[in-house]
Amino acid sequence: MIPRLQSPEHKPAWQQQLSEAVRSRSELLRLLDINPGLSGQLPVDQGFPLRVPHAFVARMQRGNIDDPLLRQVLPVSAEADLVDGFGRDPLGEQEAMPVPGLLHKYPGRALLTVTGACAVHCRYCFRRHFPYDEANPAGTHWPAAISYLQAHREIGELILSGGDPLSLSNRRLQDLTERLRVAGHLHTLRIHTRLPVVLPARIDQGLLDWLARLPLRTVVVVHCNHPNEIDPAVCSALGELAETGTTLLNQSVLLRGVNDDVAILEALSRKLFAAGVLPYYLHQLDRVQGAAHFALPDRQAMQLAEQLRSRLPGYLLPRLVRECPGSDSKIPLAE
Ligand SMILES: *Cc1c(COP(=O)(O)O)cnc(C)c1O
Ligand code: SF4
């Protein structure tokens, strides 16, 4: 018999928390003391089930159906609306993959989706219809992605994305970076992750050791949309990440009913900075089917960005951008 590397009872704490994530609407509403009748018509399952760790639920306000964190994770019936211009692959990603799971759209950097798994299911997620099973290089496709990186010396930065790359175990991450050694021209590893925010226990010693020892510059781009997402546990996880020499940035998505307010965006930038994180991007929502109710008109988005400029120092201003299929960078929104 092959010995198991990790018996279930020795699961790391974060994996235990992940497996205990809330997966039902009724449980979530009960934890928040919200009468299920208040939450409107029952949504139909869009093939993207509810999922949220308790650590994130703990930051939601009890009894408040409009809580900005709850809104990001609670399925609503509006997700079933078919709205013009909101499609299933809004970024044309399936065309930009030279090998499955590897996106090479922008010069100098490539993005590898290393897993389809996420700790939380954000209702506005632009990858909610992504065919992870076909595009996930964690299994059979990994060697092809690594050969591509090895052959393309102009790619200096590899971005790990997903799903959430930090939902892989430390051992898998280590395995990946060991295999990447054949692409010796890589100088930077960037990780786009929501885990330090939604499940700060993920930032464990093994992860910190892995980051600290990597022979690459490391950047972690967290994904935080509202100041209430940052609590003391998140701050201390971010502080530990920073101590490994990792640069910490944040990207947010502009979301109706969540952060479409200048005071909230200002508070978010200030709170991130206090936690050692600089704002990077503020994304205009990707036009994915099922998320139209979160969208803000460009004019309003630009107004918010302008108001923000009069309140914050330049280094705390995120760049307001959108992603356009076929373009070789994110596009700033401009009047
Ligand atoms: C967003 C994105 C990147 C990274 O863009 P930056 O402007 O460097 O943050 C790279 N590749 C793809 C496919 C992307 O969507
Ligand atoms: S964590 Fe990111 S990839 Fe995962 S559901 Fe949320 S937005 Fe989508």
XYZ file of C-alpha atoms and ligand atoms in Angstrom:
358
model
C 0.000 0.000 0.000
C 1.222 3.491 -0.808
C 1.504 5.499 2.402
C -0.581 8.664 2.466
C 1.460 11.797 2.697
C -1.143 13.539 4.758
C -3.782 11.711 6.665
C -7.087 13.555 6.938
C -6.633 14.142 10.635
C -3.386 15.977 9.925
C -4.856 18.343 7.417
C -3.482 21.846 7.811
C -5.904 24.120 9.676
C -6.693 26.133 6.548
C -7.685 23.017 4.612
C -9.942 22.023 7.451
C -11.552 25.479 7.358
C -11.894 25.222 3.614
C -13.730 21.929 3.863
C -16.072 23.470 6.437
C -16.971 26.447 4.230
C -20.650 27.379 4.135
C -22.307 25.901 1.059
C -25.958 26.517 1.608
C -28.042 29.609 1.451
C -30.176 28.633 4.416
C -27.123 28.001 6.595
C -25.575 31.318 5.606
C -28.742 33.275 6.355
C -29.198 31.442 9.643
C -25.629 32.299 10.719
C -26.417 35.931 9.981
C -29.821 35.962 11.699
C -31.518 36.894 8.454
C -35.027 35.730 7.723
C -34.775 33.761 4.439
C -38.031 35.406 3.330
C -36.177 38.735 3.210
C -33.676 37.648 0.622
C -36.128 37.687 -2.259
C -36.992 35.080 -4.815
C -34.956 31.899 -4.661
C -32.285 31.848 -7.333
C -31.958 28.968 -9.737
C -28.666 27.112 -9.620
C -26.396 28.619 -12.250
C -23.868 25.835 -11.957
C -21.840 28.070 -9.634
C -22.871 27.144 -6.105
C -22.655 29.240 -2.985
C -19.369 28.849 -1.150
C -17.940 31.027 1.608
C -15.532 30.314 4.496
C -16.713 30.994 8.041
C -13.780 33.365 8.523
C -15.348 35.648 5.905
C -18.912 35.236 7.194
C -17.645 36.398 10.590
C -16.966 39.840 9.083
C -20.527 40.288 7.844
C -23.022 42.326 9.812
C -25.727 40.268 11.504
C -29.272 40.900 10.307
C -28.205 42.963 7.293
C -29.326 41.539 3.965
C -27.528 44.456 2.247
C -24.194 43.733 3.887
C -21.501 44.452 1.270
C -19.649 41.204 1.964
C -22.817 39.133 1.871
C -23.793 40.660 -1.467
C -20.604 39.354 -3.003
C -21.419 35.746 -2.203
C -25.203 35.344 -1.939
C -26.790 34.026 -5.148
C -29.759 36.120 -6.264
C -32.406 35.514 -8.894
C -31.033 38.340 -11.093
C -28.162 35.992 -11.996
C -30.527 34.139 -14.291
C -31.218 37.280 -16.365
C -29.811 37.201 -19.865
C -28.542 40.712 -20.519
C -27.258 41.951 -23.871
C -23.490 42.217 -23.937
C -22.961 39.867 -20.981
C -21.566 36.569 -22.265
C -19.985 33.388 -21.007
C -16.376 34.111 -22.018
C -16.306 37.928 -21.819
C -12.557 38.225 -22.320
C -12.149 35.833 -25.213
C -9.729 33.927 -23.008
C -10.317 30.637 -24.679
C -8.715 32.076 -27.804
C -5.591 33.406 -26.081
C -4.365 30.051 -24.819
C -1.341 28.708 -26.684
C -1.554 25.619 -24.482
C -4.467 24.751 -22.213
C -4.422 26.824 -19.038
C -1.718 29.262 -20.159
C -2.835 32.726 -21.251
C -0.284 34.764 -23.138
C -2.091 37.955 -24.063
C 0.275 40.626 -22.775
C 3.933 41.045 -23.700
C 6.490 39.957 -21.128
C 4.082 38.111 -18.874
C 1.942 35.023 -19.025
C -0.838 33.806 -16.810
C -1.199 30.212 -15.730
C -4.476 28.947 -14.288
C -3.177 26.355 -11.872
C -6.462 25.242 -10.371
C -10.172 25.759 -10.797
C -10.801 25.768 -7.068
C -11.592 28.855 -5.013
C -12.223 29.249 -1.312
C -15.094 31.595 -2.010
C -17.450 31.895 -4.932
C -17.788 35.563 -5.838
C -21.050 36.057 -7.699
C -19.472 38.559 -10.126
C -16.594 36.247 -11.039
C -15.657 36.549 -14.703
C -14.480 32.973 -14.731
C -17.758 31.561 -13.449
C -18.274 29.789 -16.772
C -14.631 28.944 -17.386
C -14.090 25.363 -18.564
C -11.588 24.559 -15.829
C -11.711 20.869 -16.476
C -10.322 21.341 -19.969
C -8.070 24.281 -19.148
C -6.543 23.206 -15.888
C -2.870 22.407 -16.362
C -2.442 21.090 -12.825
C -2.766 17.625 -14.226
C -1.809 16.537 -17.690
C -1.273 20.010 -19.143
C 1.477 21.226 -16.841
C 4.431 19.950 -18.883
C 3.101 21.665 -22.023
C 2.740 24.984 -20.208
C 6.251 24.721 -18.810
C 7.734 23.874 -22.220
C 6.028 26.950 -23.635
C 7.527 29.141 -20.899
C 10.921 27.572 -21.435
C 10.778 28.320 -25.161
C 9.502 31.894 -24.774
C 12.391 33.791 -23.268
C 10.563 37.090 -23.606
C 8.262 36.018 -20.762
C 9.944 37.280 -17.585
C 6.955 37.200 -15.282
C 4.662 34.305 -14.585
C 1.299 35.041 -13.035
C -0.392 32.266 -11.118
C -4.132 32.529 -11.313
C -7.127 30.270 -11.217
C -9.410 29.664 -9.531
C -7.266 30.605 -6.597
C -3.646 29.428 -6.854
C -3.271 29.393 -3.076
C -5.941 26.731 -2.843
C -3.166 24.374 -3.971
C -1.223 22.793 -1.131
C 2.255 24.045 -0.282
C 3.631 20.825 -1.711
C 1.947 21.410 -5.087
C 3.196 24.995 -5.192
C 6.700 23.839 -4.402
C 6.446 21.189 -7.088
C 5.375 23.807 -9.624
C 8.218 26.203 -8.876
C 10.719 23.377 -8.951
C 9.549 22.433 -12.427
C 9.775 26.077 -13.463
C 13.523 26.064 -12.894
C 13.986 24.985 -16.507
C 12.679 28.439 -17.475
C 15.661 30.206 -15.927
C 14.847 33.523 -17.595
C 11.785 34.015 -15.378
C 12.519 36.752 -12.864
C 9.150 37.352 -11.214
C 6.382 35.180 -9.864
C 3.100 36.940 -9.283
C 0.195 35.328 -7.449
C -3.337 36.592 -7.819
C -5.283 35.371 -4.829
C -8.256 36.150 -2.650
C -7.238 33.684 0.043
C -5.255 36.004 2.352
C -8.501 37.987 2.626
C -11.186 35.316 2.753
C -9.198 32.661 4.633
C -6.155 34.234 6.309
C -5.261 30.903 7.949
C -3.971 29.921 4.471
C -0.871 32.015 5.115
C 0.859 29.309 7.105
C 4.524 28.710 7.839
C 5.009 26.347 4.902
C 3.705 28.938 2.460
C 5.854 31.670 3.982
C 8.957 29.455 3.795
C 8.240 28.628 0.155
C 7.885 32.308 -0.763
C 10.941 33.387 1.199
C 13.149 30.772 -0.482
C 12.067 31.299 -4.071
C 14.870 32.544 -6.322
C 12.359 34.920 -7.952
C 10.927 38.289 -7.095
C 7.504 37.680 -5.653
C 4.354 39.745 -5.904
C 1.046 38.878 -4.301
C -1.995 40.664 -5.646
C -4.803 40.238 -3.160
C -8.355 40.869 -4.102
C -10.278 42.976 -1.650
C -13.360 45.001 -2.522
C -14.510 46.547 0.731
C -12.787 47.827 3.893
C -14.893 45.487 6.069
C -13.006 42.581 4.501
C -9.871 43.580 6.384
C -9.839 42.430 10.009
C -6.925 41.839 12.418
C -6.380 38.269 11.190
C -6.131 39.512 7.587
C -3.726 42.279 8.656
C -1.438 39.845 10.390
C -1.477 37.412 7.423
C -0.558 40.300 5.117
C 2.179 41.414 7.486
C 3.694 37.925 7.415
C 3.578 37.858 3.619
C 5.351 41.214 3.472
C 8.115 39.889 5.738
C 9.065 37.342 3.089
C 10.050 40.256 0.848
C 6.904 39.915 -1.242
C 5.410 43.046 -2.776
C 1.737 43.341 -1.866
C -0.803 44.910 -4.192
C -4.581 44.907 -4.302
C -7.104 44.766 -7.066
C -10.793 45.435 -6.591
C -13.807 45.160 -8.800
C -16.212 48.056 -8.848
C -19.538 46.566 -7.734
C -22.951 48.147 -7.459
C -24.245 47.953 -3.912
C -20.830 46.925 -2.567
C -18.218 49.619 -3.163
C -19.797 52.129 -5.583
C -19.207 54.945 -3.132
C -16.258 57.293 -2.837
C -16.059 57.131 0.977
C -15.907 53.326 0.855
C -13.216 53.342 -1.833
C -11.217 55.889 0.137
C -11.498 53.832 3.329
C -10.470 50.725 1.387
C -7.273 52.331 0.071
C -6.357 53.673 3.504
C -7.016 50.392 5.268
C -5.034 48.454 2.674
C -2.112 50.807 3.086
C -2.208 50.402 6.847
C -1.942 46.654 6.206
C 1.084 47.117 3.927
C -0.779 46.796 0.615
C -0.823 49.299 -2.237
C -3.901 49.689 -4.432
C -3.198 48.487 -7.976
C -6.309 48.155 -10.117
C -9.946 49.068 -9.757
C -11.630 46.976 -12.407
C -14.719 47.895 -14.282
C -16.722 44.662 -14.097
C -16.085 42.086 -16.799
C -19.301 41.535 -18.705
C -20.010 38.026 -17.674
C -23.444 36.478 -17.906
C -25.098 36.445 -14.480
C -23.320 39.524 -13.106
C -25.076 42.378 -14.906
C -26.777 43.543 -11.700
C -23.342 44.463 -10.296
C -22.369 46.652 -13.265
C -21.884 50.409 -13.095
C -22.015 52.700 -16.137
C -18.582 53.971 -17.232
C -19.570 57.565 -16.554
C -20.316 56.796 -12.914
C -17.110 54.748 -12.574
C -15.052 57.652 -13.890
C -16.820 60.101 -11.586
C -15.943 57.937 -8.606
C -12.309 57.748 -9.708
C -12.215 61.524 -10.071
C -13.688 62.097 -6.612
C -11.170 59.649 -5.217
C -8.314 61.667 -6.740
C -9.305 64.686 -4.671
C -9.233 62.659 -1.449
C -6.126 60.496 -1.624
C -2.420 60.799 -2.318
C -1.441 59.503 -5.740
C 0.107 56.326 -4.377
C -3.222 55.269 -2.869
C -5.160 55.639 -6.114
C -5.976 52.404 -7.922
C -5.962 52.615 -11.718
C -9.484 52.364 -13.082
C -9.266 49.860 -15.933
C -11.214 47.438 -17.978
C -10.113 44.369 -19.780
C -10.781 44.199 -23.494
C -10.605 41.032 -25.553
C -7.770 41.185 -28.048
C -5.974 44.106 -26.410
C -2.382 43.768 -25.159
C -2.960 45.444 -21.790
C -5.756 46.488 -19.458
C -7.298 49.690 -20.760
C -7.590 52.759 -18.520
C -11.033 54.329 -18.511
C -10.730 57.861 -19.768
C -13.191 60.671 -20.415
C -4.571 40.981 -16.169
C -3.774 40.055 -16.947
C -2.372 40.077 -16.875
C -1.628 41.036 -15.990
O -1.735 42.358 -16.408
P -0.972 43.480 -15.603
O -1.391 44.743 -16.254
O 0.471 43.182 -15.715
O -1.433 43.377 -14.186
C -1.663 39.205 -17.671
N -2.282 38.324 -18.478
C -3.622 38.281 -18.570
C -4.238 37.312 -19.497
C -4.410 39.128 -17.803
O -5.730 39.053 -17.874
S -11.782 34.247 -5.772
Fe -11.454 35.191 -7.812
S -11.517 33.470 -9.271
Fe -12.441 32.763 -7.301
S -14.655 33.130 -7.494
Fe -13.775 34.943 -6.528
S -13.340 36.353 -8.242
Fe -13.611 34.306 -9.107
